[in-house]
Coordinates of C-alpha atoms in Angstrom, one line a residue:
M20 CA 116.9 127.2 25.1
G21 CA 120.1 125.3 24.6
E22 CA 122.3 128.3 25.3
Q23 CA 123.5 129.2 28.8
F24 CA 122.0 132.6 29.9
S25 CA 124.7 134.6 31.8
M26 CA 123.7 137.6 33.7
H27 CA 127.3 138.7 34.1
D28 CA 127.9 138.7 30.4
R29 CA 125.5 141.4 29.9
A30 CA 127.1 143.9 32.1
D31 CA 127.3 146.3 29.0
T32 CA 123.5 147.1 29.4
G33 CA 124.4 149.1 32.5
I34 CA 121.4 147.8 34.6
F35 CA 123.6 146.5 37.4
D36 CA 126.2 149.4 37.3
N37 CA 126.5 151.7 40.4
R38 CA 126.3 154.9 38.4
W39 CA 123.8 157.6 37.1
D40 CA 123.3 158.0 33.3
L41 CA 121.4 161.3 32.8
R42 CA 121.2 160.7 29.2
Q43 CA 119.3 157.4 29.5
L44 CA 117.1 159.1 32.4
A45 CA 116.1 161.9 30.0
L46 CA 115.7 159.7 27.0
W47 CA 113.3 157.3 28.7
T48 CA 111.4 159.8 30.5
G49 CA 110.9 161.8 27.3
A50 CA 109.6 158.7 25.5
A51 CA 107.0 158.0 28.4
L52 CA 105.7 161.8 28.3
L53 CA 105.5 161.8 24.4
L54 CA 103.4 158.4 24.4
F55 CA 101.1 159.6 26.9
A56 CA 100.8 163.1 25.2
S57 CA 99.8 161.3 22.1
W58 CA 96.9 159.8 23.7
L59 CA 95.8 163.2 25.2
F60 CA 96.3 165.3 22.1
P61 CA 92.9 165.4 20.1
P62 CA 94.3 164.6 16.6
T63 CA 96.4 161.6 17.6
R64 CA 93.8 160.6 20.1
A65 CA 91.3 159.9 17.5
L66 CA 93.6 157.6 15.8
W67 CA 94.2 155.7 19.0
D68 CA 90.5 155.5 19.5
A69 CA 89.9 154.2 16.0
V70 CA 92.7 151.5 16.7
D71 CA 90.9 150.6 19.8
L72 CA 87.4 150.1 18.3
A73 CA 88.8 148.0 15.5
F74 CA 91.0 145.8 17.6
F75 CA 88.1 145.2 20.2
R76 CA 85.5 144.4 17.4
M77 CA 88.1 141.8 16.0
M78 CA 88.9 140.3 19.2
N79 CA 85.5 140.1 20.6
A80 CA 84.1 138.6 17.4
T81 CA 86.1 135.5 18.1
V82 CA 83.9 134.8 21.1
A83 CA 81.0 134.0 18.7
L84 CA 83.1 131.9 16.4
D85 CA 82.9 128.6 18.2
S86 CA 82.0 127.3 21.6
S87 CA 85.6 126.1 22.0
V88 CA 86.9 129.5 21.3
A89 CA 84.5 131.0 24.0
L90 CA 85.6 128.3 26.4
F91 CA 89.2 129.2 26.0
W92 CA 88.4 132.9 26.7
A93 CA 86.4 131.9 29.7
L94 CA 89.3 130.0 31.2
T95 CA 92.0 132.5 30.5
G96 CA 90.0 135.3 31.3
D97 CA 89.1 133.9 34.8
R98 CA 91.0 135.7 37.7
R99 CA 92.2 132.2 38.7
F100 CA 94.1 132.1 35.4
D101 CA 96.3 135.2 36.8
Y102 CA 97.8 132.7 39.4
F103 CA 98.2 130.2 36.6
S104 CA 100.1 132.9 34.7
A105 CA 102.2 133.8 37.6
L106 CA 103.1 130.2 38.1
I107 CA 104.3 129.9 34.4
V108 CA 106.3 133.0 34.8
L109 CA 107.9 131.7 37.9
I110 CA 108.7 128.4 36.5
L111 CA 110.2 129.8 33.5
Y112 CA 112.3 132.2 35.5
L113 CA 113.7 129.4 37.7
Y114 CA 114.5 127.3 34.8
I115 CA 116.5 130.3 33.1
I116 CA 118.5 131.0 36.2
S117 CA 119.3 127.4 37.1
R118 CA 121.1 126.6 33.7
G119 CA 124.3 128.6 34.3
G120 CA 125.6 127.0 37.6
M121 CA 125.3 128.1 41.3
E122 CA 126.8 131.7 40.7
Q123 CA 124.2 132.4 38.1
L124 CA 121.5 130.9 40.4
R125 CA 122.6 133.1 43.4
H126 CA 122.6 136.2 41.3
G127 CA 119.2 135.2 39.8
I128 CA 117.4 134.8 43.0
A129 CA 118.6 138.0 44.1
Y130 CA 117.9 139.7 40.8
G131 CA 114.4 138.2 41.0
G132 CA 113.8 139.5 44.5
A133 CA 114.9 143.0 43.3
V134 CA 112.5 142.8 40.2
S135 CA 109.7 141.7 42.5
I136 CA 110.1 144.7 44.7
I137 CA 110.1 147.0 41.5
L138 CA 106.9 145.3 40.5
L139 CA 105.1 145.6 43.7
V140 CA 106.1 149.3 44.1
V141 CA 105.3 150.4 40.6
I142 CA 101.8 148.7 40.4
A143 CA 101.0 150.1 43.9
L144 CA 101.9 153.6 42.8
Q145 CA 100.1 153.2 39.4
R146 CA 96.9 152.2 41.1
E147 CA 97.3 155.2 43.7
W148 CA 98.5 157.9 41.2
I149 CA 97.1 157.1 37.8
E150 CA 93.4 157.8 37.9
Y151 CA 91.9 158.5 34.6
P152 CA 88.1 157.7 34.3
R153 CA 87.5 155.3 31.6
M154 CA 85.1 152.5 31.2
S155 CA 85.9 149.3 29.4
P156 CA 84.4 148.4 25.9
T157 CA 81.5 146.4 27.1
L158 CA 80.2 149.3 29.3
M159 CA 80.5 151.8 26.4
L160 CA 79.4 149.8 23.2
D161 CA 76.3 148.1 22.1
A162 CA 76.1 144.7 20.3
T163 CA 79.2 143.0 22.1
H164 CA 79.5 139.4 22.5
S165 CA 79.4 138.2 26.1
I166 CA 81.4 135.1 26.9
Q167 CA 78.7 134.1 29.6
S168 CA 76.1 133.9 27.0
W169 CA 78.1 130.9 25.4
I170 CA 79.6 129.6 28.7
P171 CA 77.1 130.3 31.4
W172 CA 79.5 129.4 34.3
S173 CA 82.1 131.7 33.1
R174 CA 83.9 133.8 35.6
A175 CA 86.0 135.7 33.0
K176 CA 86.2 139.6 33.7
E177 CA 83.9 141.4 31.0
A178 CA 83.7 144.8 32.3
A179 CA 85.5 147.4 34.3
P180 CA 84.4 150.8 35.4
N181 CA 88.0 152.0 35.4
S182 CA 89.8 150.0 32.8
F183 CA 92.8 152.5 32.4
P184 CA 95.7 151.4 32.7
G185 CA 95.8 147.5 32.4
D186 CA 97.7 146.1 35.3
H187 CA 98.2 142.6 33.7
A188 CA 100.0 144.1 30.6
T189 CA 101.8 146.5 32.9
V190 CA 103.2 143.7 35.0
M191 CA 104.3 141.6 31.9
M192 CA 105.8 144.6 30.2
L193 CA 107.9 145.4 33.2
L194 CA 109.0 141.9 33.3
T195 CA 110.1 142.1 29.7
L196 CA 111.9 145.2 30.5
C197 CA 113.8 143.6 33.1
W198 CA 114.5 140.2 31.5
W199 CA 115.6 141.4 28.0
P200 CA 118.8 143.2 29.3
A201 CA 119.6 140.5 31.9
F202 CA 119.0 137.5 29.8
G203 CA 119.3 138.5 26.3
R204 CA 117.0 138.9 23.0
R205 CA 115.5 135.4 23.1
I206 CA 114.3 135.5 26.7
G207 CA 113.1 139.1 26.1
L208 CA 111.1 138.3 23.1
L209 CA 109.5 135.3 25.0
A210 CA 108.4 137.6 27.8
L211 CA 107.1 139.9 25.0
A212 CA 105.1 137.0 23.7
L213 CA 103.7 136.2 27.1
T214 CA 102.7 139.8 27.4
F215 CA 100.4 139.5 24.5
A216 CA 99.2 136.0 25.5
F217 CA 98.3 137.2 29.0
A218 CA 96.7 140.5 28.0
L219 CA 94.4 139.3 25.1
P220 CA 91.8 137.5 27.1
R221 CA 90.6 140.6 29.0
M222 CA 90.6 142.6 25.6
A223 CA 88.5 139.7 23.9
A224 CA 86.1 139.8 26.8
G225 CA 85.8 143.5 26.7
A226 CA 87.3 144.4 30.1
H227 CA 90.2 146.4 28.5
W228 CA 90.9 148.5 25.6
L229 CA 94.1 147.9 23.6
T230 CA 95.3 151.4 24.8
D231 CA 94.8 150.4 28.3
A232 CA 97.8 148.3 27.8
M233 CA 99.8 150.1 25.1
V234 CA 99.5 153.7 26.4
G235 CA 98.7 153.1 30.1
G236 CA 101.1 150.1 30.6
G237 CA 103.7 151.5 28.2
F238 CA 103.7 154.9 29.9
V239 CA 104.5 153.2 33.3
T240 CA 107.0 150.8 31.8
L241 CA 109.0 153.6 29.9
L242 CA 109.3 155.7 33.3
T243 CA 110.5 152.4 35.1
A244 CA 112.9 152.0 32.2
A245 CA 114.3 155.6 33.1
L246 CA 115.0 154.5 36.7
I247 CA 116.6 151.2 35.6
F248 CA 118.9 152.4 32.8
G249 CA 119.4 156.0 34.2
T250 CA 120.1 155.3 38.0
P251 CA 121.8 152.8 40.1
L252 CA 118.5 151.4 41.4
L253 CA 118.9 147.7 40.4
H254 CA 122.5 147.8 41.7
Y255 CA 121.6 148.6 45.2
L256 CA 118.3 146.5 45.1
T257 CA 120.1 143.4 43.8
G258 CA 123.0 143.9 46.1
G259 CA 120.7 144.2 49.1
M260 CA 118.7 141.1 48.2
R261 CA 121.9 139.2 47.6
F262 CA 123.1 139.9 51.2
V263 CA 120.0 137.9 52.3
T264 CA 119.8 135.3 49.5
D265 CA 123.4 134.3 49.5
R266 CA 123.1 133.1 53.2
A267 CA 120.0 130.9 52.3
V268 CA 122.0 129.3 49.3
D269 CA 125.0 128.8 51.6
L270 CA 122.6 127.0 54.2
W271 CA 121.3 124.7 51.3
L272 CA 124.9 124.1 50.1
V273 CA 125.8 123.0 53.6
A274 CA 122.9 120.6 53.9
I275 CA 123.9 119.1 50.6
E276 CA 127.3 118.7 51.7
K277 CA 126.4 117.0 54.9
I278 CA 123.3 115.1 54.2
G279 CA 123.1 115.0 50.3
S280 CA 123.6 111.7 48.3
A281 CA 127.2 112.0 46.7
G282 CA 127.1 112.0 43.1
E283 CA 123.4 112.3 42.5
G284 CA 122.5 115.4 40.4
G285 CA 123.8 118.9 41.1
P286 CA 123.4 121.2 44.1
S287 CA 120.6 123.3 42.6
P288 CA 117.2 122.6 44.4
V289 CA 115.3 124.1 41.3
A290 CA 115.3 121.1 39.1
P291 CA 114.1 118.7 41.7
F292 CA 111.5 121.0 43.0
L293 CA 110.0 121.6 39.5
R294 CA 110.1 117.9 38.7
G295 CA 108.3 117.2 41.9
T296 CA 105.7 119.8 40.9
L297 CA 105.0 118.0 37.7
L298 CA 105.0 114.6 39.4
G299 CA 102.3 115.8 41.8
V300 CA 100.1 117.3 39.1
S301 CA 100.3 114.0 37.2
Q302 CA 98.6 112.3 40.3
L303 CA 95.6 114.5 39.9
M304 CA 94.6 113.1 36.4
P305 CA 92.8 109.6 35.9
G306 CA 94.8 107.8 33.3
V307 CA 98.0 109.8 33.8
S308 CA 100.8 107.6 35.2
G309 CA 102.9 109.1 38.0
G310 CA 105.4 106.3 37.6
S311 CA 105.6 107.3 34.1
F312 CA 106.3 110.9 34.7
A313 CA 109.0 109.8 37.1
L314 CA 110.5 107.8 34.3
I315 CA 110.2 110.8 31.9
L316 CA 111.7 113.1 34.4
G317 CA 114.6 111.0 35.2
L318 CA 113.6 110.5 38.8
Y319 CA 112.6 106.8 38.7
R320 CA 115.6 105.0 39.9
R321 CA 116.5 107.4 42.6
L322 CA 113.0 107.7 44.0
I323 CA 112.6 103.7 44.0
R324 CA 115.9 103.6 45.9
A325 CA 114.9 106.4 48.3
V326 CA 111.7 104.7 49.2
A327 CA 113.3 101.3 49.5
S328 CA 115.8 102.8 52.0
F329 CA 113.2 103.1 54.7
D330 CA 114.4 99.6 56.0
T331 CA 116.1 98.0 59.1
E332 CA 119.4 99.8 58.2
L333 CA 117.5 103.2 58.8
L334 CA 116.3 101.8 62.1
R335 CA 119.8 100.8 63.1
L336 CA 121.1 104.1 62.3
L337 CA 118.5 106.0 64.2
R338 CA 119.0 103.6 67.4
A339 CA 122.6 104.4 67.3
G340 CA 122.1 108.1 67.1
R341 CA 123.7 108.6 63.7
L342 CA 121.2 111.0 62.4
V343 CA 123.3 112.5 59.8
D344 CA 124.1 109.0 58.3
A345 CA 120.3 108.2 58.7
M346 CA 119.3 111.3 56.6
R347 CA 122.0 110.5 54.0
H348 CA 120.8 106.9 53.8
V349 CA 117.2 108.0 52.8
D350 CA 118.7 110.7 50.4
L351 CA 116.6 113.2 52.6
V352 CA 117.5 116.3 50.6
F353 CA 116.3 114.8 47.4
V354 CA 113.1 113.4 48.9
V355 CA 112.2 116.6 50.8
T356 CA 112.8 118.9 47.9
L357 CA 110.7 116.4 45.6
I358 CA 107.8 116.1 48.2
A359 CA 107.9 119.9 48.5
G360 CA 107.5 120.3 44.8
A361 CA 104.8 117.6 44.6
A362 CA 102.9 119.2 47.7
A363 CA 103.1 122.5 45.9
G364 CA 101.8 121.1 42.5
I365 CA 98.9 119.2 44.1
S366 CA 97.8 122.2 46.3
F367 CA 97.9 124.7 43.4
F368 CA 96.2 122.4 40.9
S369 CA 93.6 121.2 43.0
R370 CA 92.8 124.4 44.9
V371 CA 93.8 127.5 43.0
V372 CA 93.7 126.3 39.3
P373 CA 91.8 123.0 39.7
V374 CA 93.2 120.5 37.0
E375 CA 90.1 118.5 37.3
L376 CA 88.0 121.4 36.1
M377 CA 90.3 121.9 33.2
T378 CA 90.0 118.1 32.3
Q379 CA 86.3 118.4 32.4
E380 CA 86.0 121.6 30.4
L381 CA 89.0 121.1 28.0
P382 CA 89.5 117.3 27.8
E383 CA 90.9 117.3 24.3
I384 CA 93.6 119.9 25.3
M385 CA 94.6 118.4 28.6
F386 CA 94.6 114.6 27.6
G387 CA 95.9 115.7 24.2
L388 CA 99.0 117.3 26.1
F389 CA 99.5 114.1 28.1
F390 CA 99.1 111.9 25.2
G391 CA 101.8 113.7 23.1
L392 CA 104.2 113.9 26.0
I393 CA 103.8 110.1 26.9
A394 CA 104.0 109.2 23.3
A395 CA 107.2 111.0 22.7
A396 CA 108.6 109.7 25.9
T397 CA 107.9 106.1 24.9
A398 CA 109.5 106.5 21.4
T399 CA 112.5 108.2 22.9
M400 CA 113.0 105.4 25.5
L401 CA 112.7 102.8 22.7
R402 CA 115.2 104.6 20.6
R403 CA 117.6 105.3 23.6
H404 CA 117.6 101.6 24.9
G405 CA 117.4 100.1 21.4
L406 CA 114.9 97.9 19.8
P407 CA 114.6 94.6 21.6
H408 CA 116.1 91.3 20.2
G409 CA 114.9 87.9 20.3
F410 CA 113.3 87.0 23.8
D411 CA 113.2 90.7 24.8
W412 CA 110.3 91.2 22.5
L413 CA 108.1 89.2 25.1
W414 CA 108.7 91.8 27.7
L415 CA 107.7 94.6 25.5
A416 CA 104.5 92.8 24.3
L417 CA 103.7 91.9 27.9
G418 CA 104.1 95.6 29.0
V419 CA 101.8 96.7 26.0
A420 CA 99.3 94.2 27.0
A421 CA 99.2 95.2 30.6
G422 CA 99.0 98.7 29.7
V423 CA 95.9 98.3 27.3
S424 CA 94.3 96.1 29.7
M425 CA 94.5 98.5 32.5
A426 CA 92.9 101.3 30.2
L427 CA 90.2 98.9 29.1
L428 CA 89.1 97.9 32.7
T429 CA 85.6 99.2 33.7
P430 CA 84.7 100.3 37.2
V431 CA 83.0 97.5 39.4
D432 CA 80.9 97.7 42.6
T433 CA 83.0 97.0 45.6
P434 CA 82.8 96.7 49.3
S435 CA 83.6 99.3 51.8
E436 CA 85.0 97.4 54.7
I437 CA 88.4 98.0 56.3
W438 CA 90.2 95.2 54.7
F439 CA 89.2 96.3 51.1
L440 CA 90.2 100.0 51.8
F441 CA 93.6 98.6 52.9
L442 CA 93.6 96.6 49.7
C443 CA 92.8 99.8 47.7
G444 CA 95.7 101.6 49.3
L445 CA 98.1 98.9 48.5
T446 CA 96.9 98.8 44.9
V447 CA 97.2 102.6 44.6
A448 CA 100.8 102.5 45.9
V449 CA 101.7 99.8 43.3
A450 CA 100.0 101.9 40.5
A451 CA 101.7 105.0 41.7
M452 CA 105.1 103.4 41.4
M453 CA 104.7 101.5 38.3
P454 CA 105.3 103.3 34.9
G455 CA 102.2 103.3 32.8
L456 CA 99.8 102.7 35.8
S457 CA 97.5 105.4 37.1
A458 CA 96.6 105.4 40.7
A459 CA 93.5 107.5 40.0
L460 CA 92.5 105.2 37.1
M461 CA 93.0 102.2 39.6
L462 CA 90.7 103.8 42.0
L463 CA 88.1 104.3 39.3
V464 CA 88.4 100.5 38.4
L465 CA 88.1 99.5 41.8
G466 CA 84.9 101.7 42.3
K467 CA 86.6 104.0 45.0
Y468 CA 87.7 107.1 43.2
A469 CA 84.7 109.3 44.2
A470 CA 84.7 107.9 47.6
T471 CA 88.3 108.6 48.0
I472 CA 88.1 112.0 46.7
E473 CA 85.1 112.7 49.1
A474 CA 87.0 111.2 52.1
V475 CA 90.0 113.5 51.4
A476 CA 87.8 116.6 51.3
R477 CA 86.1 115.6 54.5
V478 CA 89.3 114.4 56.3
D479 CA 87.4 111.2 57.0
F480 CA 90.0 109.1 59.2
A481 CA 87.7 106.1 59.4
Y482 CA 88.2 105.7 55.6
L483 CA 91.7 107.3 55.3
A484 CA 93.5 105.3 58.0
P485 CA 93.4 101.8 56.5
F486 CA 93.7 103.2 52.9
I487 CA 96.9 105.2 54.0
A488 CA 98.1 102.0 55.8
G489 CA 98.0 99.9 52.7
A490 CA 99.6 102.6 50.6
V491 CA 102.6 102.9 53.1
L492 CA 103.0 99.0 53.1
G493 CA 102.7 98.7 49.3
A494 CA 105.2 101.5 48.8
V495 CA 107.8 100.1 51.2
V496 CA 107.6 96.4 50.0
L497 CA 107.2 97.3 46.2
S498 CA 110.2 99.7 46.4
R499 CA 112.5 97.1 47.6
V500 CA 111.3 94.6 45.0
L501 CA 111.6 97.1 42.2
S502 CA 114.9 98.3 43.4
A503 CA 116.3 94.8 43.2
L504 CA 114.7 94.1 39.9
L505 CA 116.3 97.2 38.3
A506 CA 119.7 96.2 39.7
R507 CA 119.6 92.8 38.4
H508 CA 117.3 92.8 35.3
A509 CA 117.4 96.3 34.0
Q510 CA 116.8 95.7 30.4
P511 CA 113.7 93.5 30.7
M512 CA 112.3 96.0 33.3
M513 CA 112.8 98.9 31.1
L514 CA 111.2 97.2 28.2
A515 CA 108.2 96.1 30.1
A516 CA 107.8 99.6 31.6
T517 CA 108.1 101.1 28.1
G518 CA 105.5 98.7 26.8
I519 CA 103.1 99.6 29.8
M520 CA 103.6 103.2 28.8
G521 CA 102.7 102.8 25.4
G522 CA 99.8 100.7 26.1
S523 CA 98.4 103.1 28.5
L524 CA 98.2 105.8 25.9
L525 CA 94.7 104.4 25.3
A526 CA 93.8 105.8 28.7
V527 CA 94.8 109.2 27.8
W528 CA 93.6 109.3 24.4
P529 CA 92.0 112.8 24.0
F530 CA 88.8 111.8 22.2
Q531 CA 86.5 109.9 24.7
H532 CA 83.1 110.0 25.8
R533 CA 83.3 110.8 29.6
E534 CA 80.8 110.2 32.3
F535 CA 80.9 112.1 35.6
I536 CA 79.4 112.0 39.0
E537 CA 78.8 114.9 41.2
I538 CA 80.0 115.1 44.8
G539 CA 79.4 118.1 47.0
G540 CA 78.7 120.3 44.1
T541 CA 81.9 119.1 42.1
R542 CA 81.8 116.7 39.2
H543 CA 84.2 113.7 39.2
L544 CA 85.2 111.4 36.1
I545 CA 84.0 107.9 36.7
T546 CA 83.9 106.2 33.1
T547 CA 85.4 106.8 29.7
E548 CA 84.8 105.5 26.3
A549 CA 87.2 106.1 23.4
Y550 CA 86.3 107.0 19.9
L551 CA 87.9 108.2 16.7
P552 CA 86.6 111.6 15.5
E553 CA 84.2 111.5 12.5
T554 CA 84.4 115.3 11.9
F555 CA 87.4 117.8 11.9
D556 CA 85.9 120.6 14.1
M557 CA 87.5 122.9 16.6
G558 CA 87.9 120.3 19.3
V559 CA 89.6 118.0 17.1
V560 CA 92.1 120.7 16.0
M561 CA 92.8 121.8 19.6
G562 CA 93.3 118.0 20.6
L563 CA 95.7 117.4 17.9
G564 CA 97.5 120.7 18.6
A565 CA 97.8 119.7 22.2
M566 CA 99.4 116.4 21.2
I567 CA 101.9 118.2 19.3
A568 CA 102.6 120.6 22.2
G569 CA 102.9 117.7 24.5
A570 CA 105.7 116.0 22.3
L571 CA 107.4 119.4 22.3
A572 CA 107.1 119.7 26.0
Y573 CA 108.8 116.4 26.5
R574 CA 112.0 118.0 25.0
L575 CA 111.9 120.7 27.5
L576 CA 111.4 118.1 30.3
L577 CA 114.5 116.3 29.1
R578 CA 116.4 119.5 29.6
L579 CA 114.8 120.0 33.1
A580 CA 115.7 116.4 34.1
A581 CA 119.5 116.9 33.3
P582 CA 121.8 115.3 34.2
E583 CA 119.7 112.3 35.4
A584 CA 117.6 112.6 32.4
A585 CA 120.4 111.4 30.1
A586 CA 119.3 108.0 31.3
A587 CA 115.6 108.5 31.6
G588 CA 115.6 105.4 33.9
P589 CA 118.0 102.6 34.3
R590 CA 120.4 101.8 31.6
P591 CA 120.6 98.2 30.4
A592 CA 122.8 95.9 32.3
A593 CA 126.2 95.3 30.8

């Protein structure tokens, strides 16, 4: 998505004009009525029913193809995946509107609010006014394939007594309708692709017919198009939203001006928040390094510098009552935005759509994604900083050896005294800040991963107090050391960090035998053993595909990290 998507360049679509267009109003309304009439008229209804049956049989047959396919439908058909889908759409939208400067961000936020109002009202009216008694395929047909027969724990929706129309398809079709004229064909086609992707799981499971989406959702979408293109609805809604959102943006810009760190990134909070979200998610997966993600996302130097700024100078500023200078000293705007994103990522992917569940049930895909992403980042950093020469090879080799060693460490039995919990917190802080090291993996090695997860769940202060104290001390001390090293020895540090990242790829190799322990009804990973696949089955195909997807995702992350990602960490010293 290299182009800049300008909403103002698309005024010719008429969606933001303060005018009525009776021709458009009649055209879209007529199209909606014709579509619905074709479904009610017996001759054409027979054609629709034949298409419905053929499409359902084709999609439902995939459930029985392979357990991996059934697992995919089980996860994507789960109601919790609805929240994940909404998160994908939100992140995509924020990325789009943040690529054209602050004026586009202002208009994009207001437009997003207006579209959200339309979606809520239209879906509420659809549920209230469109009542057509129609059972889903699994309730009407015999000899269907149930996902639960393959995946017993599946919570995928497989039946609905009233399946018409399909809410999921309607929402995504409405988004396509609103995004296409505002952002152009490429974004419109992407939204259309997401419409199919998010609607197919329910059709494969048998909870909806194809025409629930095409006719039911299409009818509602065409009527909404009549309002958008034939009336000044969006003009007034967007204008009203902008009256509110402009004030929020102005407050943010004032905060940037007063306490922001000069010369550090742009004024938009979108990129730091999304990068913080990704950083938070990385902390939930054993073997995935938060430090590596900070480096990949272009956050590393600034994050280390911000943590290191909690020093005596900060205390001096606070004692003198210079609060604004103190907040600027710790780069508070950046830190708060990043922490907010990390907290959102951890909360969402630990409670709403648990990433731990996905790593257990789809390990090849999840770890394949991270393997491809980290491998691409390692190769890019080597290319960007150049191959080492002479003695510099030693730093790269030491980094690789350290990364491989960490991946090969095995859990040990350890004590639970206060001093050791303090040491564990200290070690976790070091691992979290060093590229290539995984905080979760270090807890596994120290034999405290399961105990720490349980302590967090039970809010066990006796366990957490010494652990947190060690983590805080480790973060403050190590950040100052790393900040000094990065300032004086940038090239060796970057080579060592790149080596650690490369060596740590063994920890996220997707093809591993994994052993879990159950705590409070939840399974947690405790040991792994890598292997090379001997057969080319669906799991291997999905793992390899995930590696490629991860490498492609890195290109998107480079765009997200701009302008700081141009360095992806400290540049070599002159």
